[in-house]
PDB file of C-alpha atoms in Angstrom:
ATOM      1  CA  UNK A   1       5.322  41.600 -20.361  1.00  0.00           C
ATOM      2  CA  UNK A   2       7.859  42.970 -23.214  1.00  0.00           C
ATOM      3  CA  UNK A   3       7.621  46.856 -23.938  1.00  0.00           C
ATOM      4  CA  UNK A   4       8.817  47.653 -27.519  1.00  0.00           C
ATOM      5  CA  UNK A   5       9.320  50.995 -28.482  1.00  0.00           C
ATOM      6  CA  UNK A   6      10.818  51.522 -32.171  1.00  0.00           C
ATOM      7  CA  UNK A   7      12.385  54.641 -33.902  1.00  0.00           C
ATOM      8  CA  UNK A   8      14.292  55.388 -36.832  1.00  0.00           C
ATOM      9  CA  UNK A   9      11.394  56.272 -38.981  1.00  0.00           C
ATOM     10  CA  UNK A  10      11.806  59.294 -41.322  1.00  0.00           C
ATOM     11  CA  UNK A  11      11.051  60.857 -44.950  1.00  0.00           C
ATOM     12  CA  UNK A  12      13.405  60.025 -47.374  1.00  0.00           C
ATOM     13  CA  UNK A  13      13.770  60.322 -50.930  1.00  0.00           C
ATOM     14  CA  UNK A  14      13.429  57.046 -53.384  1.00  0.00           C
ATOM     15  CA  UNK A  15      16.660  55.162 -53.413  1.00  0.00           C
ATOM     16  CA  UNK A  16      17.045  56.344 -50.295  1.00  0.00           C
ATOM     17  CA  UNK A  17      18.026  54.467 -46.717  1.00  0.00           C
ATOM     18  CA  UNK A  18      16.839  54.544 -43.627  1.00  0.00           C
ATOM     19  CA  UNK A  19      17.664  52.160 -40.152  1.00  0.00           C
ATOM     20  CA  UNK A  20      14.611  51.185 -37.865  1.00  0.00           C
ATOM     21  CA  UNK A  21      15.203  49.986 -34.392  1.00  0.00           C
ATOM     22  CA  UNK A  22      13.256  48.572 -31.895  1.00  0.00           C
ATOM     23  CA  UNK A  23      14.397  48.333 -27.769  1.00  0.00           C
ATOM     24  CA  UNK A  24      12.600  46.103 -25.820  1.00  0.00           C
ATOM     25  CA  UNK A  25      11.963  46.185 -21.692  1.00  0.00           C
ATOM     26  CA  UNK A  26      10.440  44.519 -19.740  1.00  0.00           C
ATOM     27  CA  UNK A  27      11.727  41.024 -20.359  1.00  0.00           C
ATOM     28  CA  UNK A  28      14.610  39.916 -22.175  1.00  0.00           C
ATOM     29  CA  UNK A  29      13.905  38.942 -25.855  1.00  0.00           C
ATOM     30  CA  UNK A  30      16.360  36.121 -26.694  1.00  0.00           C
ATOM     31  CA  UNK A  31      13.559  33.628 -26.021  1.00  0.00           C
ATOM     32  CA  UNK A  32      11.448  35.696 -28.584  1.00  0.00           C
ATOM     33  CA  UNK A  33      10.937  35.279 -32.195  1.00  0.00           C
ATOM     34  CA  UNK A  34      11.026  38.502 -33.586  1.00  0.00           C
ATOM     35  CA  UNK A  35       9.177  40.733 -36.528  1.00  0.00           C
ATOM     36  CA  UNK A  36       8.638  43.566 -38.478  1.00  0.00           C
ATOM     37  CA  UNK A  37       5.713  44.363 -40.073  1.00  0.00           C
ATOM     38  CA  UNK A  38       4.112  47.254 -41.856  1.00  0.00           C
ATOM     39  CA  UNK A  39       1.184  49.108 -42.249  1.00  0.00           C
ATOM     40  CA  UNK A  40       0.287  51.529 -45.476  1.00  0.00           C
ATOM     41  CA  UNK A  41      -3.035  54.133 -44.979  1.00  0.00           C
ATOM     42  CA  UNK A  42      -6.336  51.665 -46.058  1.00  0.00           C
ATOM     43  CA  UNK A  43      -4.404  48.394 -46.052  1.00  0.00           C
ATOM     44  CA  UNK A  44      -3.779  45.544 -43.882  1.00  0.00           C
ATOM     45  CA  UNK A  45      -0.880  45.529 -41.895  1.00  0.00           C
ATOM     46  CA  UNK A  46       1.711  42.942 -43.618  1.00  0.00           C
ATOM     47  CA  UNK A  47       4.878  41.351 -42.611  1.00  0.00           C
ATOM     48  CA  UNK A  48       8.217  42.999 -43.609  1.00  0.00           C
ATOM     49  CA  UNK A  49      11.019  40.426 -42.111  1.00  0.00           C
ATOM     50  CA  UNK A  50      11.238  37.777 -39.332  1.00  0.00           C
ATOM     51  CA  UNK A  51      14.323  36.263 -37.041  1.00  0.00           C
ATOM     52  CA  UNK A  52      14.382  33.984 -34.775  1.00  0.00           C
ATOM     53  CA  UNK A  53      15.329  34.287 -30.970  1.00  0.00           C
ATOM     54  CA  UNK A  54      19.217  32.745 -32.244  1.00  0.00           C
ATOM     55  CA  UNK A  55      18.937  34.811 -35.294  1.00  0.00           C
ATOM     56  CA  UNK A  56      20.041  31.262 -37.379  1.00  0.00           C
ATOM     57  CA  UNK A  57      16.600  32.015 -39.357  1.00  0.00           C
ATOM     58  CA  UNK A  58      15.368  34.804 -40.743  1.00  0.00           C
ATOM     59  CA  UNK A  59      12.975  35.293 -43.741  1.00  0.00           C
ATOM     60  CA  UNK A  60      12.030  38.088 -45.726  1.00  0.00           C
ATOM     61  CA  UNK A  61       8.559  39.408 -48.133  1.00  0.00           C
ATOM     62  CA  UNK A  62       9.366  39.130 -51.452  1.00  0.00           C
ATOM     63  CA  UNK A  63       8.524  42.568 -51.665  1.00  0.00           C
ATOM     64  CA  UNK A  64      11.764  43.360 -50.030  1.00  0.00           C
ATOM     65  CA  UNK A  65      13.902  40.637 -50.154  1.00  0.00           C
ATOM     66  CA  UNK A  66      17.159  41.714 -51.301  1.00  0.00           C
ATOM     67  CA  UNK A  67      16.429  45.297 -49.953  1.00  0.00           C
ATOM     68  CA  UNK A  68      15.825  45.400 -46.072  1.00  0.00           C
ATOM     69  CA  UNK A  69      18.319  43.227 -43.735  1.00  0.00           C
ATOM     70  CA  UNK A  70      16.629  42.435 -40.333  1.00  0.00           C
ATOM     71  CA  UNK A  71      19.216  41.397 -37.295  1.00  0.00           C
ATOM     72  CA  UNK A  72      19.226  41.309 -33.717  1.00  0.00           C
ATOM     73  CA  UNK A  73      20.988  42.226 -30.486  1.00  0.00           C
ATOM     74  CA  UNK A  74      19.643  39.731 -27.626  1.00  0.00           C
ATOM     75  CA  UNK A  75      22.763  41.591 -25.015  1.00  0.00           C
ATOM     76  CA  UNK A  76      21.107  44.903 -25.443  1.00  0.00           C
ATOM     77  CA  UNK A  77      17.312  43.863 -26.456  1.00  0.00           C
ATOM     78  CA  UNK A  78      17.531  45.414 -29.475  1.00  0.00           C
ATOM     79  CA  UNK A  79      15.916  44.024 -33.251  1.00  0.00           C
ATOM     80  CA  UNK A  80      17.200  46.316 -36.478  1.00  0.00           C
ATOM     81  CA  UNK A  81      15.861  46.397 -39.622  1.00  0.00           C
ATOM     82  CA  UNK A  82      17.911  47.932 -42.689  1.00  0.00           C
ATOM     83  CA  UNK A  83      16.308  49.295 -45.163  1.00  0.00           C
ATOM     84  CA  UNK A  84      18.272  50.291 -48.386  1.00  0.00           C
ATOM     85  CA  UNK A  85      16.812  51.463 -51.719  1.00  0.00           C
ATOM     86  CA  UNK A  86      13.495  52.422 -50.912  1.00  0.00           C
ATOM     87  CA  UNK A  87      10.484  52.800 -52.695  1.00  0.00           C
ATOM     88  CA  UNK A  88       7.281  55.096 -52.956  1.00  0.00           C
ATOM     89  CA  UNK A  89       5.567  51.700 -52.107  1.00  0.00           C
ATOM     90  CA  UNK A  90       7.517  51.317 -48.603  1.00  0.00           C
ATOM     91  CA  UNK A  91       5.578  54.074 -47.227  1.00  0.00           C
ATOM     92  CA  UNK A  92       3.897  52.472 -44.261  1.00  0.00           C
ATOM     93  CA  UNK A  93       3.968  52.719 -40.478  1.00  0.00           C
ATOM     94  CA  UNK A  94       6.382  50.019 -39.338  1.00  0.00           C
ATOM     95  CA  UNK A  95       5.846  48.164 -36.234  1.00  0.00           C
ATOM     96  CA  UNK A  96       8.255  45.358 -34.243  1.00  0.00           C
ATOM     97  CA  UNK A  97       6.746  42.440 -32.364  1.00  0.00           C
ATOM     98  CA  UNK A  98       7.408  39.894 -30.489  1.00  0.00           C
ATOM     99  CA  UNK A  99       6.252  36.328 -30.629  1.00  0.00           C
ATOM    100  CA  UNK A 100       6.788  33.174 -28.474  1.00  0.00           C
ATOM    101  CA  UNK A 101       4.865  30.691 -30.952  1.00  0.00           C
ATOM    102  CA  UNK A 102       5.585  28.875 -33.805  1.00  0.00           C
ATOM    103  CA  UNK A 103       4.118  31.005 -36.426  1.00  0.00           C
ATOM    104  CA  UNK A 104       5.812  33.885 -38.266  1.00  0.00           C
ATOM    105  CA  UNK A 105       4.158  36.188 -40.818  1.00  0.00           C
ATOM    106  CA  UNK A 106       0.352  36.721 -39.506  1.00  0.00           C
ATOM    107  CA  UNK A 107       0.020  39.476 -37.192  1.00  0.00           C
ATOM    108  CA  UNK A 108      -2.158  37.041 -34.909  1.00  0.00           C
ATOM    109  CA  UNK A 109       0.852  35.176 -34.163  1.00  0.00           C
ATOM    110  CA  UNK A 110       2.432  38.005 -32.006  1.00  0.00           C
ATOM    111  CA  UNK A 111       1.863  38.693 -28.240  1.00  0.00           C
ATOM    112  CA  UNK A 112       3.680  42.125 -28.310  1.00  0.00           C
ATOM    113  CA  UNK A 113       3.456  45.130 -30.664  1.00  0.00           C
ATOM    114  CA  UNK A 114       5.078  48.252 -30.553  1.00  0.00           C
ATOM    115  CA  UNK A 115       3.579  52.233 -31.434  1.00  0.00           C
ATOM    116  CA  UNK A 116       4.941  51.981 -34.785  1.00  0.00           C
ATOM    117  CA  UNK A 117       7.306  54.475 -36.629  1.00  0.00           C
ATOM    118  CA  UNK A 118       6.457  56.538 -39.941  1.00  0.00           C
ATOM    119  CA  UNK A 119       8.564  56.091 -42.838  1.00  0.00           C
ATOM    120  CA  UNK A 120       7.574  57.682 -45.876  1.00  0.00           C
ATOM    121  CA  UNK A 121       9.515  57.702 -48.971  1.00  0.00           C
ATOM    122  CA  UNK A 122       9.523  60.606 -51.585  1.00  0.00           C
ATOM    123  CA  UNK A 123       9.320  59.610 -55.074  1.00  0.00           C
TER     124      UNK A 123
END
């Protein structure tokens, strides 16, 4: 079992930055591909940014590509994700997860979630 439990979250204004973190227990996550992933009021909950256990792949949405920098921390169980010049549109709960398959960006293909954290950007 992995526990995740991520914080950061905040309001901020537009062009704004905040830094989400996400420490895991449990079990060690350097065997674990990891992911954020978001979740707006009314919508699905979509992928953010992925990185693999080594953290020699790592892929982002196009929606912020160029924006948010994901990166990891496999000594102290820890997954980061950046996120510089935000939106309106980033306003979303995000959640980390953990995943010890092959896939990537459904939600379906992670075994662990975290509570989520609120970000919410001003415009």
């Amino acid at each position: 079992q992995v526990q995740l439990v991520e914080s950061g979250g905040g309001l901020v204004q537009a062009g704004g930055s905040l830094r989400l973190s996400c420490a895991a227990s449990g079990r060690a996550i350097s065997i674990y591909t990891m992911g954020w992933f978001r979740q707006a009021p009314g919508k699905e909950r979509e992928f953010v940014a992925v990185i693999t256990w080594s953290g020699g792949w790592i892929y982002y949405a196009d929606s912020v590509k160029g924006r948010f920098t994901i990166s990891r921390d496999n000594a102290k169980n820890t997954v980061s994700l950046q996120m510089n010049s935000l939106k309106p549109e980033d306003t979303a709960v995000y959640y980390c997860a953990a995943n010890r398959g092959s896939g990537w960006s459904n939600p379906d293909d992670y075994d662990y979630w975290g509570q989520g954290t609120q970000v919410t950007v001003s415009s």
